[in-house]
PDB file of C-alpha atoms in Angstrom:
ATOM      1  CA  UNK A  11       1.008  12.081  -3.320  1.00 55.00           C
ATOM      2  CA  UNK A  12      -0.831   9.515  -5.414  1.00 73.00           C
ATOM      3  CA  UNK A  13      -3.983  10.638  -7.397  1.00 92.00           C
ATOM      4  CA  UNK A  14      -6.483   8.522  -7.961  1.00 96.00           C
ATOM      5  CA  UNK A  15      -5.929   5.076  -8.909  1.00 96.00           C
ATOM      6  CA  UNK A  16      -8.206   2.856 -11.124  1.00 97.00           C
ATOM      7  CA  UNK A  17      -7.408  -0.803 -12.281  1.00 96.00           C
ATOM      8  CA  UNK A  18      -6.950  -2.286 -14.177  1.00 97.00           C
ATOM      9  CA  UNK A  19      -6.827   0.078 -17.249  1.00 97.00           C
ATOM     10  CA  UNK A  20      -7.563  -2.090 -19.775  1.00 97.00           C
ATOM     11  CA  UNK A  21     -10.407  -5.181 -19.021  1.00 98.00           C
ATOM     12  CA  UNK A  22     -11.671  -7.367 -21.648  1.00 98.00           C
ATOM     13  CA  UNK A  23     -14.469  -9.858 -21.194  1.00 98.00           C
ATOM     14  CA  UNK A  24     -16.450 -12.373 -23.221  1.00 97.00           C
ATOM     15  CA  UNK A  25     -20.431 -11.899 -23.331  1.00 97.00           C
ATOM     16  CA  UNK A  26     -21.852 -13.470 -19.997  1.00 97.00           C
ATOM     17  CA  UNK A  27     -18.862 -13.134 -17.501  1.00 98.00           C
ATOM     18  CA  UNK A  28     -18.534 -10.458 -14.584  1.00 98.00           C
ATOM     19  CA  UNK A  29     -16.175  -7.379 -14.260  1.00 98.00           C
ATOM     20  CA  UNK A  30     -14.560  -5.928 -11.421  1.00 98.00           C
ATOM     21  CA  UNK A  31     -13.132  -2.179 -11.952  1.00 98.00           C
ATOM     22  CA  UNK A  32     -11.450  -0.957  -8.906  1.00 98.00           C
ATOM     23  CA  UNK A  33     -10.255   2.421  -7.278  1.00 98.00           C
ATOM     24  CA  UNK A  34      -8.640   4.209  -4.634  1.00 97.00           C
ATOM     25  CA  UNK A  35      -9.528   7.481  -3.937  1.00 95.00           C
ATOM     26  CA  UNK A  36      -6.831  10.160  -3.387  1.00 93.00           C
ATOM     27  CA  UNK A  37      -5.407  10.060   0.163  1.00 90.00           C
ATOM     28  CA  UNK A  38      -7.559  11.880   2.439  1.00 86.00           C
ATOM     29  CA  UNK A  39     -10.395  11.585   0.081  1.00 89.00           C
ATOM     30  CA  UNK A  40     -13.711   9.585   1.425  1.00 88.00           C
ATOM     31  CA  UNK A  41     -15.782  10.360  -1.448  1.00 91.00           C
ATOM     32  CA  UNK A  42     -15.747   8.319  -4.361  1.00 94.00           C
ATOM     33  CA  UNK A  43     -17.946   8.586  -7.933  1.00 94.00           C
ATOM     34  CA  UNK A  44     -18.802   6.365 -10.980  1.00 97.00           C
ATOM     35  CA  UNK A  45     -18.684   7.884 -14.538  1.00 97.00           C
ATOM     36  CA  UNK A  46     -18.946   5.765 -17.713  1.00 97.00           C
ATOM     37  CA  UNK A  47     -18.081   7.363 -21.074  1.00 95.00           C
ATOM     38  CA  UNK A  48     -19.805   5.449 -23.873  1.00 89.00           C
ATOM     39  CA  UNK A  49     -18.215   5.845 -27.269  1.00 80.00           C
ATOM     40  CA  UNK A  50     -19.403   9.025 -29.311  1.00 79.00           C
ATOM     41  CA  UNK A  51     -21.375  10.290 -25.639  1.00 83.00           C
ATOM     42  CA  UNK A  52     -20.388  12.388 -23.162  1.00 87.00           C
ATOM     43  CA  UNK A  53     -19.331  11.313 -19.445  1.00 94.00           C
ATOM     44  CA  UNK A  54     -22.352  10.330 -17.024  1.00 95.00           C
ATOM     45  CA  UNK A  55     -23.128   9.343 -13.637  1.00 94.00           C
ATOM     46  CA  UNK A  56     -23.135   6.212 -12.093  1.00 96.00           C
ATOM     47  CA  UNK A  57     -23.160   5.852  -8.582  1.00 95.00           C
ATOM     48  CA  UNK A  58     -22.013   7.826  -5.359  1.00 93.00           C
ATOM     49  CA  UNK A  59     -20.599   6.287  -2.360  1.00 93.00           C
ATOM     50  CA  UNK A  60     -18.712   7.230   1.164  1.00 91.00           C
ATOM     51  CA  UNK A  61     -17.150   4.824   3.150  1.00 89.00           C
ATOM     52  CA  UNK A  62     -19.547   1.701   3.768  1.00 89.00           C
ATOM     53  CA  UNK A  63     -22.713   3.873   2.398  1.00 93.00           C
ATOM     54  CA  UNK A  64     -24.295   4.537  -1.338  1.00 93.00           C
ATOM     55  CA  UNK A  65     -25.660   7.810  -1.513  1.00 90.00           C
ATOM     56  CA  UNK A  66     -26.848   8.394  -4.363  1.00 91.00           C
ATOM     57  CA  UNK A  67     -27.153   5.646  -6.925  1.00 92.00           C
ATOM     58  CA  UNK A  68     -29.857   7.227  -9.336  1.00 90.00           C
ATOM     59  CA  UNK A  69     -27.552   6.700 -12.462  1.00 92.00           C
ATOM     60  CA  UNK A  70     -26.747   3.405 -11.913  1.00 94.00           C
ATOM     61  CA  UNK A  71     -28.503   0.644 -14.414  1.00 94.00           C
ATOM     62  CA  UNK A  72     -31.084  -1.331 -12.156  1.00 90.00           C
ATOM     63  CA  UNK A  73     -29.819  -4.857 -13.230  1.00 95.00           C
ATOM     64  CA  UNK A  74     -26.021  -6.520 -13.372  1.00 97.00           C
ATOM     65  CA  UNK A  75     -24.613  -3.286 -12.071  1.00 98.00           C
ATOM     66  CA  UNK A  76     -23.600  -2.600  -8.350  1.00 97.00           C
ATOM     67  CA  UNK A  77     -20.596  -0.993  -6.512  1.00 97.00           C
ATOM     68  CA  UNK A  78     -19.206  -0.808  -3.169  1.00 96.00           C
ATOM     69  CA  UNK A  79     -16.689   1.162  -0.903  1.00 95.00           C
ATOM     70  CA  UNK A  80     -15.506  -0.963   2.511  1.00 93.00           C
ATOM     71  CA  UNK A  81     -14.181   0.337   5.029  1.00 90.00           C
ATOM     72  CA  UNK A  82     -10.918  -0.801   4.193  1.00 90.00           C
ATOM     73  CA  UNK A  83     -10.104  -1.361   0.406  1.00 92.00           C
ATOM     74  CA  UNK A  84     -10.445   0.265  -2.795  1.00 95.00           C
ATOM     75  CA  UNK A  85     -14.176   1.207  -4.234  1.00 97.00           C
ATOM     76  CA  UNK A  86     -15.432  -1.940  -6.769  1.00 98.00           C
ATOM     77  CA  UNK A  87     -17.657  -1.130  -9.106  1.00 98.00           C
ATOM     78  CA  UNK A  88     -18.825  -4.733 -10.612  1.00 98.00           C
ATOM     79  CA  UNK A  89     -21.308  -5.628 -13.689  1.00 98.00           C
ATOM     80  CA  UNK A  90     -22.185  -8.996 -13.918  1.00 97.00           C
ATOM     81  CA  UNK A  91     -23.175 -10.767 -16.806  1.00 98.00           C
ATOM     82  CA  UNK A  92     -21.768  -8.390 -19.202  1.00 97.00           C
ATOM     83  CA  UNK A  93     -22.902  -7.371 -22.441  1.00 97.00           C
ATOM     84  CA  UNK A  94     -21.613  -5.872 -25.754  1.00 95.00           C
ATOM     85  CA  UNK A  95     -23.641  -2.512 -24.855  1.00 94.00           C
ATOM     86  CA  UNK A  96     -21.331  -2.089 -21.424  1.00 96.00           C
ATOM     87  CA  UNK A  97     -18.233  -1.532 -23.762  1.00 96.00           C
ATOM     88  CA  UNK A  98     -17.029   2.253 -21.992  1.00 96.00           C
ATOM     89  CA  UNK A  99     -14.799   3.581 -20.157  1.00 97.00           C
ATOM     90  CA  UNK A 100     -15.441   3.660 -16.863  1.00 98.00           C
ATOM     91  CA  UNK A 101     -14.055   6.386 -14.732  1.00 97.00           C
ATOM     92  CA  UNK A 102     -13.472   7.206 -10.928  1.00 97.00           C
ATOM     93  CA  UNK A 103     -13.181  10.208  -9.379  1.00 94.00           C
ATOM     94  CA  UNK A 104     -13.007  11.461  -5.877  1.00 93.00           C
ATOM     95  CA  UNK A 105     -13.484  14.688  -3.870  1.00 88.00           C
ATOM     96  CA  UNK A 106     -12.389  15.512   0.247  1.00 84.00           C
ATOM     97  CA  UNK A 107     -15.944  16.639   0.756  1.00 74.00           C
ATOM     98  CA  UNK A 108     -19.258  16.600  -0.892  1.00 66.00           C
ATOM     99  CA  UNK A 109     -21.052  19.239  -2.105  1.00 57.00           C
ATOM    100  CA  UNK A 110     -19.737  22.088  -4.783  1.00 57.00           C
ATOM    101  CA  UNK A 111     -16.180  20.158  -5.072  1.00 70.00           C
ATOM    102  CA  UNK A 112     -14.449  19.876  -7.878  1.00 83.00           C
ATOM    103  CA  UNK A 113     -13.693  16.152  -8.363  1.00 89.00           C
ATOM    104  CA  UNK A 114     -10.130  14.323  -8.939  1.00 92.00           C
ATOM    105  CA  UNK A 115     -10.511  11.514 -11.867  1.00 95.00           C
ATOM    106  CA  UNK A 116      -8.749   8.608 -12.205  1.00 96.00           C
ATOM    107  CA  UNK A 117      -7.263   7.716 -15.540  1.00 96.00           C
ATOM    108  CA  UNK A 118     -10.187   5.205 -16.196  1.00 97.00           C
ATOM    109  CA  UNK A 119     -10.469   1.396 -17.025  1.00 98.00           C
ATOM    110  CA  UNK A 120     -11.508   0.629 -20.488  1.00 97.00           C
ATOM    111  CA  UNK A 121     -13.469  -2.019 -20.737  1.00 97.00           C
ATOM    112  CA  UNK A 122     -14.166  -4.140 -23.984  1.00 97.00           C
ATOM    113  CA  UNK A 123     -16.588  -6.986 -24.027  1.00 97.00           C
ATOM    114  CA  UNK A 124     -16.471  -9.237 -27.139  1.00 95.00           C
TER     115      UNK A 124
ATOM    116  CA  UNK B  18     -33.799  17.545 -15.257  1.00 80.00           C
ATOM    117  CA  UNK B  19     -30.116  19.790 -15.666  1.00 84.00           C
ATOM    118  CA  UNK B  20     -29.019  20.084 -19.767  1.00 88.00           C
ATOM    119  CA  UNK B  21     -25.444  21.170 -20.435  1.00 94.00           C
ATOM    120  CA  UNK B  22     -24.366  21.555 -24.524  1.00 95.00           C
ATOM    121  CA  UNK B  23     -21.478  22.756 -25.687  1.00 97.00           C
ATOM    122  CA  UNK B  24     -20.168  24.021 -29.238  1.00 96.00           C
ATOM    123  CA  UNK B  25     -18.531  23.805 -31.246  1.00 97.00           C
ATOM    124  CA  UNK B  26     -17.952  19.854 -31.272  1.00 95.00           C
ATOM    125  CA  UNK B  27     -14.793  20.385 -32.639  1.00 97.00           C
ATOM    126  CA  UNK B  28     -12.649  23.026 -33.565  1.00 97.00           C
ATOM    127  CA  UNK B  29      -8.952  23.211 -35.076  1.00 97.00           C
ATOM    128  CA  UNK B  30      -6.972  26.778 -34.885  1.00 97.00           C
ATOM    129  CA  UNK B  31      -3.593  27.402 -36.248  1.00 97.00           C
ATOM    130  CA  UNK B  32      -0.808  28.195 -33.233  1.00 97.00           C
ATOM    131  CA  UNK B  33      -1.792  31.566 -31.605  1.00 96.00           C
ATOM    132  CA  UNK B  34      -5.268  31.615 -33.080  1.00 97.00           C
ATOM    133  CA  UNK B  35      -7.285  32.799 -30.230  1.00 97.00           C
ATOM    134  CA  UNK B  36     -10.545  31.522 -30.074  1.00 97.00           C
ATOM    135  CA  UNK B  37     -13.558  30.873 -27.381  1.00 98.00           C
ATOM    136  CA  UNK B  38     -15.620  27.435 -26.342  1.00 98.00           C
ATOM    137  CA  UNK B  39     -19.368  27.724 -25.527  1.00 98.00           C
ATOM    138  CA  UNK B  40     -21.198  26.116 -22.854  1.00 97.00           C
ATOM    139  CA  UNK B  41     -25.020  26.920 -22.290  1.00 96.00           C
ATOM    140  CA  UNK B  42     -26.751  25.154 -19.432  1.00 92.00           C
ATOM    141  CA  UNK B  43     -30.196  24.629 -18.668  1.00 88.00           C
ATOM    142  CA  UNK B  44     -30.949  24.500 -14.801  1.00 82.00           C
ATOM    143  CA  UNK B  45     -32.865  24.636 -11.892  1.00 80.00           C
ATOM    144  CA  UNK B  46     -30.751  27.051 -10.115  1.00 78.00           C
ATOM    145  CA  UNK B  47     -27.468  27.645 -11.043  1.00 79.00           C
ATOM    146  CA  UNK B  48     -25.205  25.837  -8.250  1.00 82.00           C
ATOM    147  CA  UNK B  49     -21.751  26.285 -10.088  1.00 88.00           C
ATOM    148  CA  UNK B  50     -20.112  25.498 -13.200  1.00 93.00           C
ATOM    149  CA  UNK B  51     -17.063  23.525 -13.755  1.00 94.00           C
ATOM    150  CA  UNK B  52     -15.208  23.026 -16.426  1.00 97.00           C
ATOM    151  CA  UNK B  53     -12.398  20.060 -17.146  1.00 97.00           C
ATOM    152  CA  UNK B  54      -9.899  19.383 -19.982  1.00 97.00           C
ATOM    153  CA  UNK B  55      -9.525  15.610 -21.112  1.00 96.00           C
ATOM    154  CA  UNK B  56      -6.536  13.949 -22.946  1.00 96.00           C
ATOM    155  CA  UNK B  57      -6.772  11.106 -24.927  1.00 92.00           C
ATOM    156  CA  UNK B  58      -6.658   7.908 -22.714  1.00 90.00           C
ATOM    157  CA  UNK B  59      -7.160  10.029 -19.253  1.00 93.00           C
ATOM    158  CA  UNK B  60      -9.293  11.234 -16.897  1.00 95.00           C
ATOM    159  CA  UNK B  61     -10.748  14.697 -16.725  1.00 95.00           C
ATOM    160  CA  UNK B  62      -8.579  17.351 -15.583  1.00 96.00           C
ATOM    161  CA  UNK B  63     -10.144  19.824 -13.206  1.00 94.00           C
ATOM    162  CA  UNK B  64      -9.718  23.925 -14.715  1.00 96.00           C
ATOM    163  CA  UNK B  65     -12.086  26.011 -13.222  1.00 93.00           C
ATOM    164  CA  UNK B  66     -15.099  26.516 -10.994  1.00 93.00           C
ATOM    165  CA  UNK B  67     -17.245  29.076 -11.967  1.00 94.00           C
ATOM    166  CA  UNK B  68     -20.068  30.034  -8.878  1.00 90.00           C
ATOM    167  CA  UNK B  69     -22.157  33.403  -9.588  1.00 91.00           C
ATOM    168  CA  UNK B  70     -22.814  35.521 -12.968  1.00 91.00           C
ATOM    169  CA  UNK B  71     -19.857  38.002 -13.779  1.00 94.00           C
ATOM    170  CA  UNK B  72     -17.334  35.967 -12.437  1.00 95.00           C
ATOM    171  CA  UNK B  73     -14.102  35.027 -14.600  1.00 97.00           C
ATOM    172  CA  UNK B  74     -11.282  32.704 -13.789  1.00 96.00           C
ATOM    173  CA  UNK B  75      -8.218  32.536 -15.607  1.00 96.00           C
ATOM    174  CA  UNK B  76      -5.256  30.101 -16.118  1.00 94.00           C
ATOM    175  CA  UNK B  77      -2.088  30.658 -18.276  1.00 94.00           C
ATOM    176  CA  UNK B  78      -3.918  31.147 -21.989  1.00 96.00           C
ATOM    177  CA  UNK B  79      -7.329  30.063 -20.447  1.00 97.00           C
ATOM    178  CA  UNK B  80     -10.097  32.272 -19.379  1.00 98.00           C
ATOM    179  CA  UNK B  81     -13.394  30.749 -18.108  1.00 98.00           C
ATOM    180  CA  UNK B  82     -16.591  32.872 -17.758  1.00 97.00           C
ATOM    181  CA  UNK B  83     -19.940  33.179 -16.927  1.00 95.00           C
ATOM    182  CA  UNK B  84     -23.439  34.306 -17.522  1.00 92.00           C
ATOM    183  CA  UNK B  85     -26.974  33.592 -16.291  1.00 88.00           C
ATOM    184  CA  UNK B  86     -27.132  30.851 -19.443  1.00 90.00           C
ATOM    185  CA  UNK B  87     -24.120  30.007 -20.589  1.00 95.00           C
ATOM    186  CA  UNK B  88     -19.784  30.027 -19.894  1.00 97.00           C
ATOM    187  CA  UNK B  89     -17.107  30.490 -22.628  1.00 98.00           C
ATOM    188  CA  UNK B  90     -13.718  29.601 -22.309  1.00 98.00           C
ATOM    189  CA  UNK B  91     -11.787  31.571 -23.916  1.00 98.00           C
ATOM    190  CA  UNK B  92      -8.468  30.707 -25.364  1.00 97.00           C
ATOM    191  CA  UNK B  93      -5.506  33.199 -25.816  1.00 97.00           C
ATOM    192  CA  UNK B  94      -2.518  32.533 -27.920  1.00 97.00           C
ATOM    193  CA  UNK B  95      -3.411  28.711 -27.822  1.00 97.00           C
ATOM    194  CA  UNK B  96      -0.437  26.087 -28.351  1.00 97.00           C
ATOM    195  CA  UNK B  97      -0.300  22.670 -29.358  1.00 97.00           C
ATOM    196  CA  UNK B  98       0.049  21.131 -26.128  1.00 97.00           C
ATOM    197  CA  UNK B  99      -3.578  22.973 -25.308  1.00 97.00           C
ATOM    198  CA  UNK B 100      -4.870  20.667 -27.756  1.00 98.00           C
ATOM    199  CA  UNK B 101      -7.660  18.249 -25.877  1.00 98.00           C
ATOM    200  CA  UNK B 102     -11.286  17.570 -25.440  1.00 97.00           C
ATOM    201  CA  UNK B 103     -12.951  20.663 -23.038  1.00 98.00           C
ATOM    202  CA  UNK B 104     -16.090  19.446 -20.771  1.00 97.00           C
ATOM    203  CA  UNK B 105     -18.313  21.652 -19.014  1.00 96.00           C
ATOM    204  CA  UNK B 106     -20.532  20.747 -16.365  1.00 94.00           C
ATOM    205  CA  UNK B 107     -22.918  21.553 -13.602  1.00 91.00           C
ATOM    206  CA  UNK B 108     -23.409  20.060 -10.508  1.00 86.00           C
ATOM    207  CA  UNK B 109     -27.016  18.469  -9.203  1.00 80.00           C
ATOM    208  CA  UNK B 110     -29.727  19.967  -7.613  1.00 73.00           C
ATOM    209  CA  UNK B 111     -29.983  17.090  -4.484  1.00 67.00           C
ATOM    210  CA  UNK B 112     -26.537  15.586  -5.004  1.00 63.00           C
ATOM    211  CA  UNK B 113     -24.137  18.403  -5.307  1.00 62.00           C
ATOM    212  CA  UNK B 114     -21.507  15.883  -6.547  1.00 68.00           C
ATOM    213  CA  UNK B 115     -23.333  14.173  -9.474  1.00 82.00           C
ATOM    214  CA  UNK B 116     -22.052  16.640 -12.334  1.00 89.00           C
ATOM    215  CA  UNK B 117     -23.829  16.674 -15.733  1.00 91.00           C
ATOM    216  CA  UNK B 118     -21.252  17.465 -18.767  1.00 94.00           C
ATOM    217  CA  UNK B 119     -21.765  18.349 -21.661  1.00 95.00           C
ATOM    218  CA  UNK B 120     -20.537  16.544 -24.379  1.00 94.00           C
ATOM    219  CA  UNK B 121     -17.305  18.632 -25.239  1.00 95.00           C
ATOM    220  CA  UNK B 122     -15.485  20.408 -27.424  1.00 97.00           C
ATOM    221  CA  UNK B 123     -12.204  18.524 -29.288  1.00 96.00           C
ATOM    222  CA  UNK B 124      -9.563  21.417 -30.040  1.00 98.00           C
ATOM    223  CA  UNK B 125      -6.874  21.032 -31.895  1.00 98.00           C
ATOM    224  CA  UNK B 126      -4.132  23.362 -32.111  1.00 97.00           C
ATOM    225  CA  UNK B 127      -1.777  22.876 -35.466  1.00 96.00           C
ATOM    226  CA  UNK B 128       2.010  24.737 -34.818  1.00 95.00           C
TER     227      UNK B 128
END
């Protein structure tokens, strides 16, 4: 019974190219969220998505950043045109329903852009 | 807009130094409180859900509870392996699911 999966773990890009973080939610899960740790800060919210829909997207940055869940596939959460200040980690986690549910986390891709 | 702190920022106890975390919130309406425990290099790992004033949870050497304003988890006996980073967090007013931690407290637990 698989938890969540995030890869890869580690990701490093040069100034200017994109990056694709990807997870799959816990079996049985169809919720999936977006959490990026900066260094020294606390975890915060990205983006919320179900299966083909973004629900609630309020802590997502307006430019470079989007993310997706398809029907079939893992979640991709993708910044293009990276820059220095998007060095995080950058976490998934997924619940069975929405609501007052605690969340499952993946173990996180770390990515580093030089 | 939710606010979640916690204290200390760090703390180190000697093996079987009990000892408590603090986490005071600032909310609409309280909707819940969760807290997680994070290792180095991982994910959160869900503890406890806290829903209503008065309630307590407890785990092995943890014990989670909660008041109108703020949760303490309190730690019995603590070991080395508890040692880890301890998040808090509350759940949104429109989207349930998008939590706001706090920023955590590192424990470390010398044998």
């Amino acid at each position: 019974n698989a938890g969540v999966m995030q890869n890869p773990r580690h990701l490093v890009r040069r100034r200017g190219q994109e990056a694709r973080l990807r997870c799959s939610p816990m079996k049985g899960h169809s919720h999936v969220y977006w959490y990026r740790q900066l260094p020294e800060e606390g975890l915060k919210f990205m983006v919320y998505l179900q299966k083909e829909n973004i629900i609630d997207e309020s802590g997502m940055p307006k430019e470079r950043f989007s993310a997706e869940f398809p029907k079939e596939g893992p979640s991709i959460l993708r910044i293009q045109q990276v820059v220095r200040g998007d060095s995080a980690a950058y976490f998934c986690a997924s619940s069975q329903d929405r609501g007052r549910e605690k969340l499952f986390f993946g173990s996180g891709t770390q990515l580093s852009v030089l | 807009e939710d606010q979640v702190t916690q204290s200390p920022e760090a703390l180190r106890l000697q093996e079987g130094e009990s000892s408590s975390l603090n986490c005071s919130y600032t909310v609409s309406g309280l909707r819940g409180l969760f807290w997680y425990r994070q290792d180095p290099g991982k994910g959160p790992e869900f503890l406890f859900t806290l829903y209503s004033a008065g309630e307590e949870k407890e785990k092995e050497r943890l014990k989670a509870t909660l008041t109108k304003k703020e949760s303490f988890l309190h730690i019995t006996a603590p070991k080395p392996e508890d040692s880890a980073t301890y998040l808090c967090a509350v759940p949104g007013e429109t989207s349930g699911s998008r939590l706001t931690f706090g920023e955590g407290t590192q424990l470390t637990v010398n044998p």
